[in-house]
mmCIF file of C-alpha atoms in Angstrom:
data_model
loop_
_atom_site.group_PDB
_atom_site.id
_atom_site.type_symbol
_atom_site.label_atom_id
_atom_site.label_comp_id
_atom_site.label_asym_id
_atom_site.label_seq_id
_atom_site.Cartn_x
_atom_site.Cartn_y
_atom_site.Cartn_z
ATOM 1 C CA MET A 21 22.924 -61.126 -0.995
ATOM 2 C CA PHE A 22 24.709 -64.009 0.771
ATOM 3 C CA ASN A 23 23.748 -62.780 4.220
ATOM 4 C CA ILE A 24 20.089 -62.423 3.327
ATOM 5 C CA LYS A 25 19.919 -66.032 2.078
ATOM 6 C CA LYS A 26 21.572 -67.335 5.242
ATOM 7 C CA THR A 27 19.139 -65.381 7.396
ATOM 8 C CA LEU A 28 16.134 -66.790 5.508
ATOM 9 C CA THR A 29 17.475 -70.340 5.844
ATOM 10 C CA ILE A 30 17.867 -70.020 9.630
ATOM 11 C CA ALA A 31 14.374 -68.501 9.958
ATOM 12 C CA ALA A 32 12.863 -71.357 7.992
ATOM 13 C CA GLY A 33 14.590 -73.925 10.237
ATOM 14 C CA VAL A 34 13.314 -72.238 13.401
ATOM 15 C CA ALA A 35 9.766 -72.116 12.000
ATOM 16 C CA GLY A 36 9.928 -75.842 11.143
ATOM 17 C CA ALA A 37 11.153 -76.705 14.629
ATOM 18 C CA LEU A 38 8.336 -74.676 16.197
ATOM 19 C CA ALA A 39 5.768 -76.335 13.940
ATOM 20 C CA PHE A 40 7.070 -79.794 14.879
ATOM 21 C CA GLY A 41 7.076 -78.968 18.560
ATOM 22 C CA GLY A 42 3.537 -77.571 18.414
ATOM 23 C CA ALA A 43 2.188 -80.680 16.720
ATOM 24 C CA HIS A 44 3.848 -82.909 19.333
ATOM 25 C CA ALA A 45 2.399 -80.907 22.212
ATOM 26 C CA SER A 46 -1.068 -81.003 20.689
ATOM 27 C CA ALA A 47 -0.927 -84.795 20.402
ATOM 28 C CA ASP A 48 0.060 -85.368 24.063
ATOM 29 C CA THR A 49 -1.616 -82.494 25.903
ATOM 30 C CA THR A 50 -5.242 -81.420 26.222
ATOM 31 C CA ASP A 51 -6.263 -77.830 26.943
ATOM 32 C CA TYR A 52 -9.714 -77.538 28.443
ATOM 33 C CA VAL A 53 -11.868 -74.635 29.592
ATOM 34 C CA VAL A 54 -14.082 -75.520 32.563
ATOM 35 C CA GLN A 55 -17.786 -75.325 31.682
ATOM 36 C CA SER A 56 -20.701 -74.611 34.006
ATOM 37 C CA GLY A 57 -21.492 -77.681 36.055
ATOM 38 C CA ASP A 58 -18.116 -79.334 35.371
ATOM 39 C CA THR A 59 -16.275 -81.253 38.061
ATOM 40 C CA LEU A 60 -12.866 -82.874 37.876
ATOM 41 C CA ASN A 61 -14.604 -86.240 37.961
ATOM 42 C CA LYS A 62 -16.592 -85.390 34.812
ATOM 43 C CA ILE A 63 -13.502 -84.101 33.039
ATOM 44 C CA SER A 64 -11.538 -87.162 34.149
ATOM 45 C CA ALA A 65 -14.164 -89.497 32.727
ATOM 46 C CA LYS A 66 -14.443 -87.526 29.487
ATOM 47 C CA TYR A 67 -10.698 -87.571 28.696
ATOM 48 C CA ASN A 68 -9.708 -90.811 30.443
ATOM 49 C CA VAL A 69 -7.311 -89.000 32.748
ATOM 50 C CA SER A 70 -7.205 -89.545 36.507
ATOM 51 C CA VAL A 71 -8.435 -86.755 38.772
ATOM 52 C CA ASP A 72 -5.143 -86.771 40.676
ATOM 53 C CA LYS A 73 -3.193 -86.331 37.455
ATOM 54 C CA ILE A 74 -5.278 -83.329 36.327
ATOM 55 C CA ALA A 75 -4.994 -81.785 39.794
ATOM 56 C CA ALA A 76 -1.232 -82.311 39.938
ATOM 57 C CA GLN A 77 -0.562 -80.880 36.480
ATOM 58 C CA ASN A 78 -2.643 -77.769 37.221
ATOM 59 C CA ASN A 79 -1.541 -77.172 40.837
ATOM 60 C CA ILE A 80 -5.068 -77.746 42.173
ATOM 61 C CA SER A 81 -4.846 -78.385 45.916
ATOM 62 C CA ASN A 82 -8.563 -79.132 46.341
ATOM 63 C CA VAL A 83 -10.270 -81.117 43.565
ATOM 64 C CA ASN A 84 -13.578 -79.412 44.352
ATOM 65 C CA TRP A 85 -12.161 -75.936 43.720
ATOM 66 C CA ILE A 86 -12.498 -75.413 39.985
ATOM 67 C CA VAL A 87 -14.526 -72.597 38.447
ATOM 68 C CA THR A 88 -16.274 -71.903 35.153
ATOM 69 C CA GLY A 89 -13.836 -70.474 32.606
ATOM 70 C CA GLN A 90 -10.742 -71.916 34.322
ATOM 71 C CA HIS A 91 -8.119 -73.256 31.880
ATOM 72 C CA LEU A 92 -6.815 -76.741 32.489
ATOM 73 C CA SER A 93 -3.958 -78.446 30.679
ATOM 74 C CA PHE A 94 -3.120 -82.108 31.139
ATOM 75 C CA ALA A 95 -1.268 -84.935 29.414
ATOM 76 C CA THR A 96 -3.297 -87.852 28.059
ATOM 77 C CA ASP A 97 -0.546 -90.230 26.971
ATOM 78 C CA ASP A 98 -0.593 -92.946 29.650
ATOM 79 C CA THR A 99 -4.140 -93.129 30.939
ATOM 80 C CA THR A 100 -5.949 -95.338 28.407
ATOM 81 C CA SER A 101 -4.276 -98.586 29.472
ATOM 82 C CA THR A 102 -4.895 -97.787 33.143
ATOM 83 C CA GLN A 103 -8.582 -97.152 32.568
ATOM 84 C CA THR A 104 -8.876 -100.276 30.377
ATOM 85 C CA ALA A 105 -7.370 -102.385 33.155
ATOM 86 C CA SER A 106 -9.745 -100.793 35.659
ATOM 87 C CA THR A 107 -12.722 -101.463 33.385
ATOM 88 C CA THR A 108 -11.627 -105.080 32.890
ATOM 89 C CA THR A 109 -11.300 -105.551 36.645
ATOM 90 C CA ALA A 110 -14.738 -104.042 37.237
ATOM 91 C CA ALA A 111 -16.235 -106.292 34.565
ATOM 92 C CA ALA A 112 -14.576 -109.331 36.139
ATOM 93 C CA ASP A 113 -15.914 -108.359 39.567
ATOM 94 C CA THR A 114 -19.402 -107.883 38.116
ATOM 95 C CA SER A 115 -19.188 -111.242 36.349
ATOM 96 C CA SER A 116 -18.093 -112.946 39.583
ATOM 97 C CA THR A 117 -20.933 -111.337 41.518
ATOM 98 C CA THR A 118 -23.474 -112.342 38.859
ATOM 99 C CA GLN A 119 -22.159 -115.895 38.776
ATOM 100 C CA ALA A 120 -22.251 -116.123 42.575
ATOM 101 C CA ALA A 121 -25.842 -114.832 42.612
ATOM 102 C CA SER A 122 -26.771 -117.298 39.872
ATOM 103 C CA THR A 123 -25.181 -120.169 41.819
ATOM 104 C CA THR A 124 -27.016 -119.152 44.990
ATOM 105 C CA SER A 125 -30.294 -118.911 43.080
ATOM 106 C CA SER A 126 -29.665 -122.331 41.537
ATOM 107 C CA THR A 127 -28.939 -123.789 44.997
ATOM 108 C CA ASP A 128 -32.110 -122.216 46.383
ATOM 109 C CA ASN A 129 -34.134 -123.618 43.471
ATOM 110 C CA THR A 130 -32.605 -127.068 43.969
ATOM 111 C CA ALA A 131 -33.411 -126.983 47.686
ATOM 112 C CA SER A 132 -36.940 -125.802 46.941
ATOM 113 C CA THR A 133 -37.409 -128.547 44.348
ATOM 114 C CA SER A 134 -36.076 -131.173 46.764
ATOM 115 C CA THR A 135 -38.429 -129.968 49.494
ATOM 116 C CA GLN A 136 -41.369 -129.975 47.105
ATOM 117 C CA THR A 137 -40.470 -133.456 45.864
ATOM 118 C CA ALA A 138 -40.198 -134.727 49.440
ATOM 119 C CA SER A 139 -43.590 -133.202 50.299
ATOM 120 C CA THR A 140 -45.152 -134.742 47.191
ATOM 121 C CA THR A 141 -43.651 -138.127 48.010
ATOM 122 C CA THR A 142 -44.924 -137.939 51.591
ATOM 123 C CA ALA A 143 -48.408 -136.963 50.422
ATOM 124 C CA ALA A 144 -48.425 -139.760 47.836
ATOM 125 C CA THR A 145 -47.272 -142.303 50.433
ATOM 126 C CA SER A 146 -49.921 -141.118 52.873
ATOM 127 C CA SER A 147 -52.585 -141.307 50.190
ATOM 128 C CA THR A 148 -51.454 -144.793 49.162
ATOM 129 C CA THR A 149 -51.497 -145.980 52.781
ATOM 130 C CA THR A 150 -54.984 -144.563 53.350
ATOM 131 C CA SER A 151 -56.250 -146.109 50.110
ATOM 132 C CA SER A 152 -54.719 -149.459 51.010
ATOM 133 C CA SER A 153 -56.242 -149.351 54.481
ATOM 134 C CA SER A 154 -59.657 -148.436 53.061
ATOM 135 C CA SER A 155 -59.476 -151.280 50.548
ATOM 136 C CA SER A 156 -58.570 -153.749 53.305
ATOM 137 C CA GLU A 157 -61.502 -152.590 55.426
ATOM 138 C CA THR A 158 -63.934 -152.912 52.520
ATOM 139 C CA ALA A 159 -62.665 -156.365 51.658
ATOM 140 C CA ALA A 160 -62.948 -157.519 55.282
ATOM 141 C CA LEU A 161 -66.453 -156.111 55.641
ATOM 142 C CA ASN A 162 -67.605 -157.801 52.417
ATOM 143 C CA ALA A 163 -66.105 -161.096 53.592
ATOM 144 C CA LEU A 164 -68.043 -160.884 56.866
ATOM 145 C CA ILE A 165 -71.315 -160.068 55.062
ATOM 146 C CA ALA A 166 -70.808 -162.959 52.657
ATOM 147 C CA ARG A 167 -70.086 -165.345 55.557
ATOM 148 C CA GLU A 168 -72.948 -164.175 57.807
ATOM 149 C CA SER A 169 -75.838 -163.570 55.391
ATOM 150 C CA GLY A 170 -74.665 -163.885 51.801
ATOM 151 C CA GLY A 171 -75.822 -160.263 51.348
ATOM 152 C CA ASN A 172 -79.461 -161.094 52.144
ATOM 153 C CA VAL A 173 -81.080 -158.377 54.259
ATOM 154 C CA ASN A 174 -83.817 -160.793 55.328
ATOM 155 C CA ALA A 175 -81.476 -163.581 56.453
ATOM 156 C CA THR A 176 -82.567 -164.950 59.855
ATOM 157 C CA ASN A 177 -80.991 -167.388 62.311
ATOM 158 C CA GLY A 178 -82.935 -167.409 65.538
ATOM 159 C CA GLN A 179 -82.544 -163.951 67.098
ATOM 160 C CA TYR A 180 -79.853 -163.007 64.576
ATOM 161 C CA TYR A 181 -81.029 -160.972 61.639
ATOM 162 C CA GLY A 182 -79.919 -159.151 58.496
ATOM 163 C CA LEU A 183 -76.617 -158.578 56.679
ATOM 164 C CA GLY A 184 -74.435 -158.800 59.735
ATOM 165 C CA GLN A 185 -76.639 -161.248 61.648
ATOM 166 C CA LEU A 186 -76.786 -158.914 64.644
ATOM 167 C CA SER A 187 -78.482 -160.113 67.810
ATOM 168 C CA ALA A 188 -81.654 -158.476 69.081
ATOM 169 C CA GLN A 189 -79.642 -156.738 71.808
ATOM 170 C CA ALA A 190 -77.081 -155.415 69.270
ATOM 171 C CA ARG A 191 -79.888 -154.163 67.008
ATOM 172 C CA SER A 192 -81.479 -152.327 69.908
ATOM 173 C CA ILE A 193 -78.177 -150.501 70.435
ATOM 174 C CA TYR A 194 -76.930 -149.960 66.873
ATOM 175 C CA GLY A 195 -80.111 -150.196 64.771
ATOM 176 C CA GLY A 196 -80.663 -152.426 61.745
ATOM 177 C CA ASN A 197 -84.140 -153.738 62.577
ATOM 178 C CA THR A 198 -85.507 -152.645 59.197
ATOM 179 C CA ALA A 199 -85.006 -154.429 55.867
ATOM 180 C CA ASP A 200 -83.161 -151.408 54.470
ATOM 181 C CA TYR A 201 -79.693 -152.377 53.204
ATOM 182 C CA ASN A 202 -77.965 -149.132 54.263
ATOM 183 C CA ASP A 203 -79.628 -149.197 57.689
ATOM 184 C CA GLN A 204 -78.342 -152.737 58.325
ATOM 185 C CA LEU A 205 -74.870 -151.916 56.888
ATOM 186 C CA ASN A 206 -74.467 -148.884 59.149
ATOM 187 C CA ALA A 207 -75.597 -150.890 62.186
ATOM 188 C CA MET A 208 -73.073 -153.615 61.360
ATOM 189 C CA LYS A 209 -70.247 -151.036 60.969
ATOM 190 C CA ALA A 210 -71.145 -149.414 64.293
ATOM 191 C CA TYR A 211 -71.145 -152.798 66.041
ATOM 192 C CA ILE A 212 -67.748 -153.736 64.565
ATOM 193 C CA ALA A 213 -66.220 -150.354 65.457
ATOM 194 C CA ALA A 214 -67.388 -150.612 69.057
ATOM 195 C CA ARG A 215 -66.362 -154.247 69.571
ATOM 196 C CA TYR A 216 -63.293 -154.758 67.327
ATOM 197 C CA GLY A 217 -62.169 -151.324 66.115
ATOM 198 C CA THR A 218 -61.855 -152.379 62.473
ATOM 199 C CA ALA A 219 -63.452 -154.851 60.072
ATOM 200 C CA VAL A 220 -60.026 -156.431 59.563
ATOM 201 C CA ASN A 221 -59.855 -157.258 63.277
ATOM 202 C CA ALA A 222 -63.461 -158.548 63.250
ATOM 203 C CA LEU A 223 -62.702 -160.818 60.285
ATOM 204 C CA ALA A 224 -59.588 -162.143 61.993
ATOM 205 C CA HIS A 225 -61.659 -163.006 65.073
ATOM 206 C CA SER A 226 -64.309 -164.671 62.888
ATOM 207 C CA ASN A 227 -61.627 -166.681 61.093
ATOM 208 C CA SER A 228 -60.279 -168.005 64.388
ATOM 209 C CA THR A 229 -63.587 -168.609 66.241
ATOM 210 C CA GLY A 230 -66.282 -168.911 63.576
ATOM 211 C CA TRP A 231 -68.205 -165.892 64.877
ATOM 212 C CA TYR A 232 -67.661 -162.179 65.487
#
């Protein structure tokens, strides 16, 4: 009776040790049967274990040589932190690339805006200059008309006639013999352009000499 009890006690201890060992192995080791279409890269990604580690633990000399139904066994205890670090690094690299692209885009937009602003400023300046020049010409022409005829198309002074008091010879060249206001104005402009270039120059000459 004593011997039977001792034998049962020892058997129970061995069974407990085996159960403990089996649970420990299951927690640290993965057994996997290769499926159709599997590669070590797919298995590596699925279980967060490096390809080299799986190959080393299963004596695989060529990572491309695995077949459907092949049994693989590999430890999974120290791969999570490695993959996390790798993922963090990749995310940081992606963030840096995105930020660099964003900075470049911002610089391009700034340069484009500056160019557009400069073009707008140039156009505005050109327009202002043209407008100013046109206003000066109109003012000078009106001053000459007021001085020569007071705006009267029938004003006469000897051979001089009309808005601009053109001579008979000038009227034969540039027109303005009719009493039409526009006809006389165009003749006066043509005379000024040929003789002085601009109404401003013609007015300056009239101011200094009394005639143009």
